[in-house]
PDB file of C-alpha atoms in Angstrom:
ATOM      1  CA  GLU A  25     111.542 100.943  81.932  1.00 83.00           C
ATOM      2  CA  LEU A  26     107.832 101.232  81.331  1.00 87.00           C
ATOM      3  CA  LYS A  27     106.428 104.737  81.672  1.00 92.00           C
ATOM      4  CA  VAL A  28     102.743 105.595  81.579  1.00 95.00           C
ATOM      5  CA  GLU A  29     101.548 109.123  80.882  1.00 96.00           C
ATOM      6  CA  GLN A  30      98.018 110.391  81.219  1.00 96.00           C
ATOM      7  CA  ASN A  31      96.665 113.633  79.933  1.00 96.00           C
ATOM      8  CA  PRO A  32      95.146 115.820  80.906  1.00 97.00           C
ATOM      9  CA  LEU A  33      95.953 115.586  84.606  1.00 96.00           C
ATOM     10  CA  PHE A  34      93.022 117.782  85.484  1.00 96.00           C
ATOM     11  CA  LEU A  35      89.809 118.158  83.555  1.00 94.00           C
ATOM     12  CA  SER A  36      86.936 120.434  84.393  1.00 95.00           C
ATOM     13  CA  MET A  37      83.944 119.968  82.159  1.00 92.00           C
ATOM     14  CA  GLN A  38      80.327 120.973  81.935  1.00 95.00           C
ATOM     15  CA  GLU A  39      77.537 118.494  82.306  1.00 96.00           C
ATOM     16  CA  GLY A  40      76.384 117.178  78.970  1.00 96.00           C
ATOM     17  CA  LYS A  41      79.736 117.637  77.228  1.00 96.00           C
ATOM     18  CA  ASN A  42      82.006 114.978  75.750  1.00 96.00           C
ATOM     19  CA  TYR A  43      85.701 114.569  76.405  1.00 95.00           C
ATOM     20  CA  THR A  44      88.551 112.090  76.146  1.00 97.00           C
ATOM     21  CA  ILE A  45      91.329 111.134  78.544  1.00 98.00           C
ATOM     22  CA  TYR A  46      94.492 109.774  76.957  1.00 98.00           C
ATOM     23  CA  CYS A  47      96.900 107.176  78.285  1.00 97.00           C
ATOM     24  CA  ASN A  48     100.228 106.690  76.509  1.00 97.00           C
ATOM     25  CA  TYR A  49     102.794 104.088  77.471  1.00 95.00           C
ATOM     26  CA  SER A  50     106.384 103.570  76.458  1.00 93.00           C
ATOM     27  CA  THR A  51     106.985  99.853  75.890  1.00 87.00           C
ATOM     28  CA  THR A  52     105.190  96.872  74.455  1.00 83.00           C
ATOM     29  CA  SER A  53     102.139  95.680  76.339  1.00 82.00           C
ATOM     30  CA  ASP A  54      98.742  94.370  75.348  1.00 81.00           C
ATOM     31  CA  ARG A  55      97.043  94.600  78.708  1.00 90.00           C
ATOM     32  CA  LEU A  56      95.681  97.866  80.011  1.00 94.00           C
ATOM     33  CA  TYR A  57      93.345  98.675  82.877  1.00 96.00           C
ATOM     34  CA  TRP A  58      91.261 101.674  83.841  1.00 98.00           C
ATOM     35  CA  TYR A  59      90.357 102.431  87.450  1.00 98.00           C
ATOM     36  CA  ARG A  60      88.210 105.006  89.156  1.00 98.00           C
ATOM     37  CA  GLN A  61      88.932 106.495  92.576  1.00 97.00           C
ATOM     38  CA  ASP A  62      86.537 108.670  94.566  1.00 97.00           C
ATOM     39  CA  PRO A  63      88.065 111.035  97.158  1.00 94.00           C
ATOM     40  CA  GLY A  64      89.247 109.163 100.226  1.00 93.00           C
ATOM     41  CA  LYS A  65      88.281 105.816  98.733  1.00 96.00           C
ATOM     42  CA  SER A  66      89.958 102.831  97.144  1.00 97.00           C
ATOM     43  CA  LEU A  67      90.360 102.075  93.466  1.00 97.00           C
ATOM     44  CA  GLU A  68      87.504 100.500  91.570  1.00 96.00           C
ATOM     45  CA  SER A  69      88.138  98.550  88.391  1.00 95.00           C
ATOM     46  CA  LEU A  70      86.352 100.017  85.360  1.00 97.00           C
ATOM     47  CA  PHE A  71      87.727  98.304  82.277  1.00 97.00           C
ATOM     48  CA  VAL A  72      90.117  95.533  81.334  1.00 95.00           C
ATOM     49  CA  LEU A  73      91.536  95.790  77.800  1.00 94.00           C
ATOM     50  CA  LEU A  74      93.469  92.729  76.720  1.00 89.00           C
ATOM     51  CA  SER A  75      94.195  93.056  73.029  1.00 86.00           C
ATOM     52  CA  ASN A  76      94.759  95.496  70.217  1.00 87.00           C
ATOM     53  CA  GLY A  77      91.504  97.094  69.139  1.00 88.00           C
ATOM     54  CA  ALA A  78      89.680  96.164  72.335  1.00 91.00           C
ATOM     55  CA  VAL A  79      86.758  98.417  73.130  1.00 95.00           C
ATOM     56  CA  LYS A  80      84.673  98.309  76.294  1.00 96.00           C
ATOM     57  CA  GLN A  81      81.699 100.456  77.239  1.00 97.00           C
ATOM     58  CA  GLU A  82      79.842 100.983  80.477  1.00 96.00           C
ATOM     59  CA  GLY A  83      77.220 103.685  80.645  1.00 96.00           C
ATOM     60  CA  ARG A  84      78.736 107.028  79.606  1.00 97.00           C
ATOM     61  CA  LEU A  85      82.305 105.690  79.571  1.00 98.00           C
ATOM     62  CA  MET A  86      84.029 103.924  76.714  1.00 98.00           C
ATOM     63  CA  ALA A  87      87.616 102.686  76.724  1.00 98.00           C
ATOM     64  CA  SER A  88      89.730 101.546  73.798  1.00 97.00           C
ATOM     65  CA  LEU A  89      93.220 100.198  73.255  1.00 95.00           C
ATOM     66  CA  ASP A  90      95.610 100.638  70.330  1.00 94.00           C
ATOM     67  CA  THR A  91      98.687  98.579  71.136  1.00 91.00           C
ATOM     68  CA  LYS A  92     100.517  99.653  67.983  1.00 93.00           C
ATOM     69  CA  ALA A  93     100.263 103.313  68.983  1.00 94.00           C
ATOM     70  CA  ARG A  94     100.708 102.374  72.680  1.00 94.00           C
ATOM     71  CA  LEU A  95      97.634 104.427  73.424  1.00 96.00           C
ATOM     72  CA  SER A  96      94.400 103.944  75.305  1.00 97.00           C
ATOM     73  CA  THR A  97      91.542 106.400  75.473  1.00 98.00           C
ATOM     74  CA  LEU A  98      88.726 106.818  77.969  1.00 98.00           C
ATOM     75  CA  HIS A  99      85.880 108.666  76.321  1.00 98.00           C
ATOM     76  CA  ILE A 100      83.184 110.378  78.349  1.00 97.00           C
ATOM     77  CA  THR A 101      79.852 110.993  76.688  1.00 97.00           C
ATOM     78  CA  ALA A 102      77.383 113.575  77.979  1.00 95.00           C
ATOM     79  CA  ALA A 103      79.100 113.938  81.327  1.00 95.00           C
ATOM     80  CA  VAL A 104      77.109 113.969  84.556  1.00 96.00           C
ATOM     81  CA  HIS A 105      78.188 115.118  88.009  1.00 95.00           C
ATOM     82  CA  ASP A 106      78.426 111.533  89.295  1.00 96.00           C
ATOM     83  CA  LEU A 107      81.379 110.924  86.993  1.00 97.00           C
ATOM     84  CA  SER A 108      83.514 113.324  89.031  1.00 97.00           C
ATOM     85  CA  ALA A 109      86.456 111.251  90.309  1.00 97.00           C
ATOM     86  CA  THR A 110      90.085 110.498  89.580  1.00 97.00           C
ATOM     87  CA  TYR A 111      90.708 108.073  86.730  1.00 97.00           C
ATOM     88  CA  PHE A 112      93.845 106.003  86.437  1.00 97.00           C
ATOM     89  CA  CYS A 113      95.146 103.892  83.626  1.00 97.00           C
ATOM     90  CA  ALA A 114      97.573 101.081  84.397  1.00 96.00           C
ATOM     91  CA  VAL A 115      99.660  98.997  82.043  1.00 94.00           C
ATOM     92  CA  ASP A 116     100.724  95.426  82.673  1.00 89.00           C
ATOM     93  CA  MET A 117     104.472  94.943  82.397  1.00 80.00           C
ATOM     94  CA  GLU A 118     105.221  92.266  79.896  1.00 65.00           C
ATOM     95  CA  TYR A 119     106.513  89.907  82.548  1.00 63.00           C
ATOM     96  CA  GLY A 120     105.687  89.583  86.201  1.00 63.00           C
ATOM     97  CA  ASN A 121     102.020  90.424  86.672  1.00 79.00           C
ATOM     98  CA  LYS A 122     102.923  93.951  87.688  1.00 88.00           C
ATOM     99  CA  LEU A 123     101.115  97.170  86.834  1.00 92.00           C
ATOM    100  CA  VAL A 124     102.571 100.607  86.186  1.00 93.00           C
ATOM    101  CA  PHE A 125     100.099 103.390  86.841  1.00 94.00           C
ATOM    102  CA  GLY A 126      99.662 106.761  85.258  1.00 95.00           C
ATOM    103  CA  ALA A 127      99.522 109.794  87.525  1.00 95.00           C
ATOM    104  CA  GLY A 128      95.751 109.984  87.258  1.00 96.00           C
ATOM    105  CA  THR A 129      93.269 112.422  85.745  1.00 96.00           C
ATOM    106  CA  ILE A 130      91.127 114.415  88.159  1.00 96.00           C
ATOM    107  CA  LEU A 131      87.747 114.918  86.529  1.00 97.00           C
ATOM    108  CA  ARG A 132      85.313 117.543  87.787  1.00 97.00           C
ATOM    109  CA  VAL A 133      81.928 117.778  86.136  1.00 96.00           C
ATOM    110  CA  LYS A 134      80.173 121.052  86.761  1.00 94.00           C
ATOM    111  CA  SER A 135      76.433 121.446  86.613  1.00 86.00           C
TER     112      SER A 135
ATOM    113  CA  ASP B  18      83.676  93.188  96.218  1.00 56.00           C
ATOM    114  CA  ALA B  19      86.903  91.205  96.482  1.00 65.00           C
ATOM    115  CA  GLY B  20      87.500  90.142 100.069  1.00 93.00           C
ATOM    116  CA  ILE B  21      90.450  92.311 101.005  1.00 97.00           C
ATOM    117  CA  THR B  22      90.955  94.020 104.333  1.00 97.00           C
ATOM    118  CA  GLN B  23      93.767  96.204 105.564  1.00 98.00           C
ATOM    119  CA  SER B  24      94.738  97.023 109.119  1.00 97.00           C
ATOM    120  CA  PRO B  25      95.109  99.450 110.619  1.00 98.00           C
ATOM    121  CA  ARG B  26      93.113 101.870 108.478  1.00 97.00           C
ATOM    122  CA  HIS B  27      94.766 104.892 110.028  1.00 98.00           C
ATOM    123  CA  LYS B  28      98.003 105.228 111.938  1.00 98.00           C
ATOM    124  CA  VAL B  29     100.050 108.092 113.292  1.00 98.00           C
ATOM    125  CA  THR B  30     103.564 107.277 114.400  1.00 97.00           C
ATOM    126  CA  GLU B  31     106.861 108.966 115.130  1.00 97.00           C
ATOM    127  CA  THR B  32     110.040 109.003 113.093  1.00 97.00           C
ATOM    128  CA  GLY B  33     112.264 106.047 113.849  1.00 97.00           C
ATOM    129  CA  THR B  34     109.568 103.678 115.076  1.00 97.00           C
ATOM    130  CA  PRO B  35     108.800 100.386 113.343  1.00 97.00           C
ATOM    131  CA  VAL B  36     105.420 100.009 111.678  1.00 98.00           C
ATOM    132  CA  THR B  37     103.694  96.943 110.240  1.00 98.00           C
ATOM    133  CA  LEU B  38     100.693  97.083 107.950  1.00 98.00           C
ATOM    134  CA  ARG B  39      98.620  94.006 107.283  1.00 98.00           C
ATOM    135  CA  CYS B  40      96.708  92.925 104.215  1.00 98.00           C
ATOM    136  CA  HIS B  41      94.321  90.000 104.464  1.00 98.00           C
ATOM    137  CA  GLN B  42      92.448  88.349 101.576  1.00 97.00           C
ATOM    138  CA  THR B  43      89.756  85.712 101.471  1.00 96.00           C
ATOM    139  CA  GLU B  44      89.948  85.104  97.695  1.00 93.00           C
ATOM    140  CA  ASN B  45      92.869  82.647  97.728  1.00 94.00           C
ATOM    141  CA  HIS B  46      94.576  84.691  95.001  1.00 94.00           C
ATOM    142  CA  ARG B  47      98.211  83.968  94.262  1.00 93.00           C
ATOM    143  CA  TYR B  48      99.499  87.507  93.760  1.00 94.00           C
ATOM    144  CA  MET B  49      99.516  90.260  96.375  1.00 96.00           C
ATOM    145  CA  TYR B  50     100.904  93.778  96.092  1.00 97.00           C
ATOM    146  CA  TRP B  51     101.703  96.781  98.216  1.00 98.00           C
ATOM    147  CA  TYR B  52     101.466 100.263  96.687  1.00 98.00           C
ATOM    148  CA  ARG B  53     101.832 103.739  98.022  1.00 98.00           C
ATOM    149  CA  GLN B  54      99.805 106.654  96.705  1.00 97.00           C
ATOM    150  CA  ASP B  55     101.109 110.188  96.783  1.00 94.00           C
ATOM    151  CA  PRO B  56      99.717 113.264  95.020  1.00 85.00           C
ATOM    152  CA  GLY B  57     100.999 113.577  91.462  1.00 79.00           C
ATOM    153  CA  HIS B  58     102.515 110.083  91.414  1.00 83.00           C
ATOM    154  CA  GLY B  59      99.574 107.775  90.942  1.00 87.00           C
ATOM    155  CA  LEU B  60     100.258 104.451  92.629  1.00 95.00           C
ATOM    156  CA  ARG B  61     103.796 103.134  92.924  1.00 95.00           C
ATOM    157  CA  LEU B  62     104.610  99.512  93.605  1.00 95.00           C
ATOM    158  CA  ILE B  63     106.594  98.859  96.783  1.00 97.00           C
ATOM    159  CA  HIS B  64     106.793  95.056  96.904  1.00 97.00           C
ATOM    160  CA  TYR B  65     104.791  92.183  95.578  1.00 95.00           C
ATOM    161  CA  SER B  66     104.356  88.478  96.237  1.00 95.00           C
ATOM    162  CA  TYR B  67     103.761  85.665  93.782  1.00 92.00           C
ATOM    163  CA  GLY B  68     103.243  82.973  96.397  1.00 92.00           C
ATOM    164  CA  VAL B  69     103.879  82.024  99.992  1.00 94.00           C
ATOM    165  CA  LYS B  70     107.407  83.116 100.928  1.00 93.00           C
ATOM    166  CA  ASP B  71     107.958  84.396  97.351  1.00 94.00           C
ATOM    167  CA  THR B  72     108.365  88.153  97.199  1.00 95.00           C
ATOM    168  CA  ASP B  73     110.142  90.700  95.064  1.00 93.00           C
ATOM    169  CA  LYS B  74     110.889  94.386  95.024  1.00 94.00           C
ATOM    170  CA  GLY B  75     108.931  97.021  93.214  1.00 92.00           C
ATOM    171  CA  GLU B  76     109.745 100.526  92.080  1.00 91.00           C
ATOM    172  CA  VAL B  77     110.027 102.146  95.541  1.00 95.00           C
ATOM    173  CA  SER B  78     111.151  99.374  97.887  1.00 96.00           C
ATOM    174  CA  ASP B  79     113.874 101.194  99.844  1.00 96.00           C
ATOM    175  CA  GLY B  80     112.972 101.378 103.545  1.00 96.00           C
ATOM    176  CA  TYR B  81     110.314  98.669 103.289  1.00 98.00           C
ATOM    177  CA  SER B  82     110.266  94.923 103.795  1.00 97.00           C
ATOM    178  CA  VAL B  83     107.506  92.368 103.339  1.00 98.00           C
ATOM    179  CA  SER B  84     106.597  88.882 104.417  1.00 97.00           C
ATOM    180  CA  ARG B  85     104.060  86.336 103.307  1.00 97.00           C
ATOM    181  CA  SER B  86     103.829  83.233 105.458  1.00 96.00           C
ATOM    182  CA  LYS B  87     100.275  82.352 104.454  1.00 96.00           C
ATOM    183  CA  THR B  88      98.373  82.754 101.204  1.00 96.00           C
ATOM    184  CA  GLU B  89      95.899  85.115 102.817  1.00 97.00           C
ATOM    185  CA  ASP B  90      98.266  87.525 104.585  1.00 98.00           C
ATOM    186  CA  PHE B  91     100.841  89.969 103.226  1.00 98.00           C
ATOM    187  CA  LEU B  92     102.657  92.193 105.698  1.00 98.00           C
ATOM    188  CA  LEU B  93     104.457  95.435 104.938  1.00 98.00           C
ATOM    189  CA  THR B  94     107.026  96.626 107.469  1.00 98.00           C
ATOM    190  CA  LEU B  95     108.694  99.975 107.790  1.00 97.00           C
ATOM    191  CA  GLU B  96     111.704  99.123 109.931  1.00 94.00           C
ATOM    192  CA  SER B  97     112.316 102.728 110.975  1.00 97.00           C
ATOM    193  CA  ALA B  98     109.642 105.085 109.742  1.00 97.00           C
ATOM    194  CA  THR B  99     110.598 108.399 108.163  1.00 97.00           C
ATOM    195  CA  SER B 100     108.453 111.422 107.301  1.00 97.00           C
ATOM    196  CA  SER B 101     108.885 110.641 103.589  1.00 97.00           C
ATOM    197  CA  GLN B 102     106.900 107.455 104.194  1.00 98.00           C
ATOM    198  CA  THR B 103     103.809 109.432 105.104  1.00 97.00           C
ATOM    199  CA  SER B 104     101.380 108.217 102.484  1.00 98.00           C
ATOM    200  CA  VAL B 105      98.302 106.164 101.745  1.00 98.00           C
ATOM    201  CA  TYR B 106      99.140 102.486 101.357  1.00 98.00           C
ATOM    202  CA  PHE B 107      97.027 100.157  99.263  1.00 98.00           C
ATOM    203  CA  CYS B 108      97.144  96.405  99.101  1.00 98.00           C
ATOM    204  CA  ALA B 109      95.975  94.645  95.948  1.00 97.00           C
ATOM    205  CA  ILE B 110      95.406  91.054  94.913  1.00 96.00           C
ATOM    206  CA  SER B 111      95.374  89.308  91.570  1.00 93.00           C
ATOM    207  CA  GLY B 112      94.668  85.788  90.532  1.00 84.00           C
ATOM    208  CA  THR B 113      92.505  85.740  87.448  1.00 81.00           C
ATOM    209  CA  SER B 114      93.569  85.039  83.893  1.00 80.00           C
ATOM    210  CA  GLN B 115      93.080  88.715  83.071  1.00 83.00           C
ATOM    211  CA  ASN B 116      95.620  89.763  85.725  1.00 85.00           C
ATOM    212  CA  GLU B 117      93.124  92.311  86.974  1.00 91.00           C
ATOM    213  CA  GLN B 118      94.083  93.710  90.351  1.00 94.00           C
ATOM    214  CA  PHE B 119      91.575  94.350  93.117  1.00 95.00           C
ATOM    215  CA  PHE B 120      92.355  96.854  95.793  1.00 97.00           C
ATOM    216  CA  GLY B 121      91.874  96.980  99.535  1.00 97.00           C
ATOM    217  CA  PRO B 122      90.435 100.001 101.365  1.00 97.00           C
ATOM    218  CA  GLY B 123      93.826 101.580 102.098  1.00 98.00           C
ATOM    219  CA  THR B 124      95.798 102.617 105.179  1.00 98.00           C
ATOM    220  CA  ARG B 125      96.584 106.257 105.840  1.00 97.00           C
ATOM    221  CA  LEU B 126      99.967 106.473 107.572  1.00 98.00           C
ATOM    222  CA  THR B 127     101.335 109.681 109.050  1.00 98.00           C
ATOM    223  CA  VAL B 128     104.916 109.790 110.295  1.00 98.00           C
ATOM    224  CA  LEU B 129     105.620 112.786 112.506  1.00 96.00           C
TER     225      LEU B 129
END
């Protein structure tokens, strides 16, 4: 059974600081997705990582995938208040076009 | 934005009553999914569909059934709602080579 663990589950950080959210998963997969959710809203796709060593960047966020370590990271550079949200990673099960989600990381950026 | 709508967006019902949630897409995507979101659990898959009349169970399917008679519509039914089914329900669709899923706006269901 595929399990996906995110840490930390809650992150409070100062504006301008850097931090990393980690996503570990338990079985083989080479497809991983990051989503953002604002309070009371739906999920918005941030990054699609489809192979070992994949790296994607958008603004102050950068995501990477290491399939050998079964680990993805979401790195935040020089955080700003607008990045406050909940971030989810999701891993594609090897068969069946199904995603397993982590519990989510609540990010609060304080000014 | 992917063309996905959910109805109703909010519903309050009583224990023991049947409830049907609807997901409608205009993208002609093959795959459709129903998730529930509860604090501390992320999103958990209830049921999914890989084509018209083709459905399968997800992680938390007990107490739920689904139907898909047309490509664009995926219905989730709670035959007899219980308080443990109070949750936010999201529909998602997928149909690209990257298997990326796109989410609807959600339905907040409260079972009293």
